[in-house]
Tab-separated table of C-alpha atoms in Angstrom:
chain	number	residue	atom	x	y	z
A	261	PHE	CA	23.025	-13.598	-17.885
A	262	ILE	CA	19.855	-13.311	-15.794
A	263	GLY	CA	17.130	-10.894	-16.871
A	264	ALA	CA	14.791	-9.358	-14.288
A	265	GLY	CA	12.006	-8.199	-16.603
A	266	ASP	CA	10.836	-5.518	-19.034
A	267	HIS	CA	12.989	-6.805	-21.857
A	268	ALA	CA	10.519	-6.059	-24.691
A	269	TYR	CA	9.524	-2.427	-24.163
A	270	ASP	CA	6.866	-1.121	-24.333
A	271	SER	CA	4.245	-3.831	-24.682
A	272	GLY	CA	5.982	-7.169	-25.215
A	273	THR	CA	4.763	-7.549	-28.805
A	274	ASP	CA	6.244	-10.057	-31.254
A	275	ALA	CA	7.992	-7.212	-33.077
A	276	GLU	CA	9.447	-5.797	-29.842
A	277	VAL	CA	10.647	-9.228	-28.717
A	278	THR	CA	12.429	-9.611	-32.069
A	279	ALA	CA	13.936	-6.103	-32.143
A	280	LYS	CA	14.647	-5.419	-28.472
A	281	PHE	CA	15.086	-8.854	-26.898
A	282	SER	CA	16.196	-11.489	-29.380
A	283	ALA	CA	18.531	-9.076	-31.166
A	284	TYR	CA	20.530	-8.585	-27.952
A	285	TRP	CA	20.211	-11.915	-26.149
A	286	GLY	CA	19.385	-14.493	-28.823
A	287	ILE	CA	22.923	-15.885	-29.166
A	288	GLU	CA	23.374	-16.208	-25.398
A	289	LYS	CA	19.982	-17.897	-25.073
A	290	LEU	CA	20.844	-20.467	-27.735
A	291	ALA	CA	24.115	-21.153	-25.915
A	292	GLY	CA	22.272	-21.764	-22.637
A	293	LYS	CA	23.690	-18.597	-21.079
A	294	PHE	CA	20.590	-16.396	-20.803
A	295	TYR	CA	17.529	-16.851	-18.588
A	296	ALA	CA	14.848	-14.322	-17.709
A	297	ALA	CA	11.806	-13.587	-15.584
A	298	PRO	CA	9.101	-11.443	-17.224
A	299	GLY	CA	8.310	-7.859	-16.317
A	300	ASN	CA	5.008	-6.031	-16.527
A	301	HIS	CA	5.755	-4.718	-20.033
A	302	ASP	CA	6.652	-8.224	-21.219
A	303	LEU	CA	3.228	-9.411	-20.058
A	304	ASP	CA	1.167	-6.703	-21.795
A	305	THR	CA	0.713	-8.659	-25.034
A	306	ASP	CA	-1.330	-11.864	-24.802
A	307	ASP	CA	-0.248	-12.419	-21.158
A	308	GLY	CA	3.393	-12.611	-22.233
A	309	ARG	CA	3.076	-15.147	-25.076
A	310	PRO	CA	5.856	-13.550	-27.247
A	311	PHE	CA	8.189	-13.323	-24.230
A	312	PHE	CA	7.645	-16.928	-23.161
A	313	GLN	CA	7.999	-18.226	-26.730
A	314	PHE	CA	11.405	-16.554	-26.917
A	315	VAL	CA	12.827	-17.689	-23.578
A	316	ARG	CA	11.345	-21.232	-23.797
A	317	GLN	CA	12.213	-22.089	-20.219
A	318	THR	CA	10.666	-25.180	-18.632
A	319	PRO	CA	8.149	-25.057	-17.141
A	320	GLU	CA	7.049	-21.960	-19.001
A	321	ARG	CA	6.084	-19.401	-16.364
A	322	TYR	CA	8.067	-20.614	-13.363
A	323	SER	CA	11.423	-22.267	-13.824
A	324	LYS	CA	14.654	-23.058	-12.033
A	325	THR	CA	18.143	-23.588	-13.417
A	326	LEU	CA	21.251	-25.028	-11.785
A	327	PHE	CA	24.531	-23.385	-12.783
A	328	GLY	CA	27.350	-25.821	-12.090
A	329	THR	CA	26.979	-27.403	-8.660
A	330	HIS	CA	26.846	-24.309	-6.470
A	331	THR	CA	24.228	-21.868	-7.764
A	332	GLU	CA	20.553	-22.411	-8.477
A	333	VAL	CA	18.394	-19.625	-9.925
A	334	PHE	CA	14.623	-19.607	-9.414
A	335	LEU	CA	12.673	-17.501	-11.938
A	336	PHE	CA	9.283	-16.483	-10.539
A	337	ASN	CA	6.616	-14.868	-12.712
A	338	SER	CA	5.294	-11.986	-10.610
A	339	GLY	CA	2.463	-11.867	-13.130
A	340	LEU	CA	1.396	-8.215	-12.966
A	341	ASN	CA	1.040	-6.427	-16.286
A	342	THR	CA	1.293	-2.653	-16.667
A	343	ALA	CA	-2.399	-2.207	-15.841
A	344	GLY	CA	-1.823	-4.061	-12.554
A	345	THR	CA	-3.816	-7.127	-13.638
A	346	GLN	CA	-2.553	-10.494	-12.439
A	347	THR	CA	-1.961	-12.547	-15.598
A	348	ASP	CA	-0.727	-15.806	-14.078
A	349	PRO	CA	-3.513	-18.102	-12.815
A	350	LEU	CA	-1.010	-19.860	-10.552
A	351	ASN	CA	-0.624	-16.578	-8.631
A	352	SER	CA	-4.321	-16.065	-7.981
A	353	ASP	CA	-5.552	-19.503	-6.939
A	354	GLY	CA	-4.982	-18.898	-3.218
A	355	ALA	CA	-6.187	-16.448	-0.602
A	356	SER	CA	-3.060	-14.347	-1.271
A	357	LEU	CA	0.051	-14.459	-3.430
A	358	LEU	CA	1.840	-16.266	-0.615
A	359	ASP	CA	-0.851	-18.978	-0.676
A	360	SER	CA	-0.753	-19.399	-4.463
A	361	THR	CA	0.419	-22.504	-6.309
A	362	GLN	CA	3.444	-20.776	-7.829
A	363	ALA	CA	4.599	-19.401	-4.466
A	364	LYS	CA	4.200	-22.801	-2.804
A	365	THR	CA	6.225	-24.409	-5.593
A	366	LEU	CA	8.985	-21.839	-5.188
A	367	LEU	CA	9.143	-22.282	-1.414
A	368	ARG	CA	9.174	-26.062	-1.717
A	369	ASP	CA	11.963	-25.963	-4.322
A	370	LEU	CA	14.043	-23.569	-2.222
A	371	ALA	CA	13.756	-25.783	0.832
A	372	ALA	CA	14.749	-28.850	-1.175
A	373	SER	CA	17.677	-27.256	-3.009
A	374	THR	CA	21.183	-28.278	-1.963
A	375	ALA	CA	22.887	-25.448	-3.864
A	376	ARG	CA	25.202	-23.149	-1.932
A	377	ASN	CA	23.698	-20.071	-3.591
A	378	LYS	CA	19.930	-19.902	-4.112
A	379	ILE	CA	19.014	-16.819	-6.144
A	380	VAL	CA	15.358	-15.873	-6.604
A	381	VAL	CA	14.473	-13.539	-9.490
A	382	TRP	CA	11.179	-11.728	-9.997
A	383	HIS	CA	10.328	-8.341	-11.457
A	384	HIS	CA	8.548	-6.218	-8.834
A	385	PRO	CA	10.700	-5.097	-5.869
A	386	PRO	CA	9.123	-5.448	-2.427
A	387	TYR	CA	11.162	-2.450	-1.287
A	388	THR	CA	12.703	0.363	-3.351
A	389	SER	CA	13.935	3.929	-2.982
A	390	SER	CA	12.813	4.797	-6.512
A	391	ALA	CA	10.700	7.949	-6.307
A	392	THR	CA	8.331	6.363	-8.836
A	393	TYR	CA	7.617	3.206	-6.808
A	394	TYR	CA	8.615	4.100	-3.235
A	395	PRO	CA	8.404	2.342	-0.821
A	396	GLY	CA	7.968	-0.781	-2.975
A	397	ILE	CA	5.344	-3.254	-4.166
A	398	SER	CA	3.864	-4.416	-0.874
A	399	VAL	CA	2.079	-7.542	-2.163
A	400	PHE	CA	5.514	-9.169	-2.555
A	401	ARG	CA	6.696	-8.522	1.001
A	402	PRO	CA	5.228	-11.623	2.685
A	403	LEU	CA	6.739	-13.790	-0.065
A	404	THR	CA	10.116	-12.068	0.399
A	405	GLU	CA	10.159	-13.003	4.066
A	406	ALA	CA	9.038	-16.532	3.197
A	407	ILE	CA	11.795	-17.140	0.639
A	408	ALA	CA	14.376	-15.959	3.175
A	409	ASN	CA	13.011	-18.443	5.702
A	410	ALA	CA	13.080	-21.169	3.022
A	411	GLY	CA	16.804	-20.653	2.457
A	412	ALA	CA	17.081	-18.148	-0.405
A	413	SER	CA	20.471	-16.433	-0.563
A	414	ALA	CA	19.338	-13.305	-2.413
A	415	LEU	CA	16.475	-11.752	-4.370
A	416	VAL	CA	17.027	-9.946	-7.692
A	417	CYS	CA	14.332	-7.580	-9.042
A	418	GLY	CA	13.866	-5.010	-11.799
A	419	HIS	CA	10.940	-2.591	-12.351
A	420	ALA	CA	12.500	0.411	-10.564
A	421	HIS	CA	14.868	2.098	-13.030
A	422	LEU	CA	17.985	2.236	-10.880
A	423	TYR	CA	20.450	0.009	-9.054
A	424	GLU	CA	19.857	-0.526	-5.364
A	425	ARG	CA	21.116	-2.972	-2.773
A	426	LEU	CA	18.938	-3.542	0.281
A	427	ASN	CA	18.996	-5.874	3.234
A	428	LYS	CA	15.513	-6.853	4.400
A	429	TYR	CA	15.152	-10.507	5.415
A	430	LEU	CA	17.875	-11.276	2.829
A	431	PRO	CA	20.026	-9.305	0.371
A	432	ILE	CA	17.843	-7.686	-2.320
A	433	PHE	CA	19.332	-6.324	-5.542
A	434	ILE	CA	17.309	-4.066	-7.842
A	435	VAL	CA	18.849	-3.943	-11.316
A	436	GLY	CA	16.379	-1.947	-13.386
A	437	THR	CA	19.244	-0.239	-15.183
A	438	GLY	CA	18.361	-0.944	-18.826
A	439	GLY	CA	17.463	1.461	-21.604
A	440	ALA	CA	14.389	3.215	-20.186
A	441	THR	CA	14.496	6.592	-18.445
A	442	LEU	CA	16.197	6.326	-15.056
A	443	HIS	CA	14.295	7.081	-11.838
A	444	SER	CA	15.282	9.609	-9.210
A	445	LEU	CA	15.513	8.681	-5.543
A	446	SER	CA	12.739	9.258	-3.054
A	447	THR	CA	13.488	11.879	-0.418
A	448	THR	CA	13.256	9.016	2.093
A	449	LEU	CA	15.178	5.815	1.400
A	450	ALA	CA	13.400	2.483	1.537
A	451	GLU	CA	13.689	0.306	4.601
A	452	GLY	CA	16.979	-1.596	4.531
A	453	SER	CA	18.518	0.397	1.651
A	454	LYS	CA	22.320	0.174	1.693
A	455	LYS	CA	23.439	1.480	-1.720
A	456	GLN	CA	21.809	3.345	-4.601
A	457	ILE	CA	23.244	4.105	-8.056
A	458	ILE	CA	21.347	6.086	-10.682
A	459	ASP	CA	23.088	4.912	-13.866
A	460	TYR	CA	22.732	2.533	-16.793
A	461	GLY	CA	24.254	-0.918	-16.593
A	462	TYR	CA	23.591	-4.647	-16.640
């Protein structure tokens, strides 16, 4: 199981992590079958401390995991909390997100990976047909193009409360289909949108 953010609604508190995150995914995490990137709501309390204490991935805020011999998953902390503040210092130490330490680490790891499938996961979609976030979170677009050029097979995001499959530089899957209120579609679909489903799922 791979989580794409906003697991501990609404503010990522210790109590919400216990009730809304650990209660559902604790057994899978202990068995080494659950990994997650944080969402903006997960980062609202103490820059995500309760979230990161639960997932305990290494290193803490950016991590990668090899599943078998064929699939490697790269979990990138997009770092933006609900107020839009960048909480990860490794995202703001360059002239742009693309120039940041975390982005450079991700691109270097993608280029070096020998896995057949290289799946990047972060929370904020660069493109989406969600009426709430259309046409997407533009600060992540240069990095999306860069991960495609570095060999990524696909990008998985959350944030927009719907399912959408897009093709822009590489396949992009938005899976924000958890328990929050679903979003309607924009009257104009996002660039590269191929399929949209407004329904709950995982």
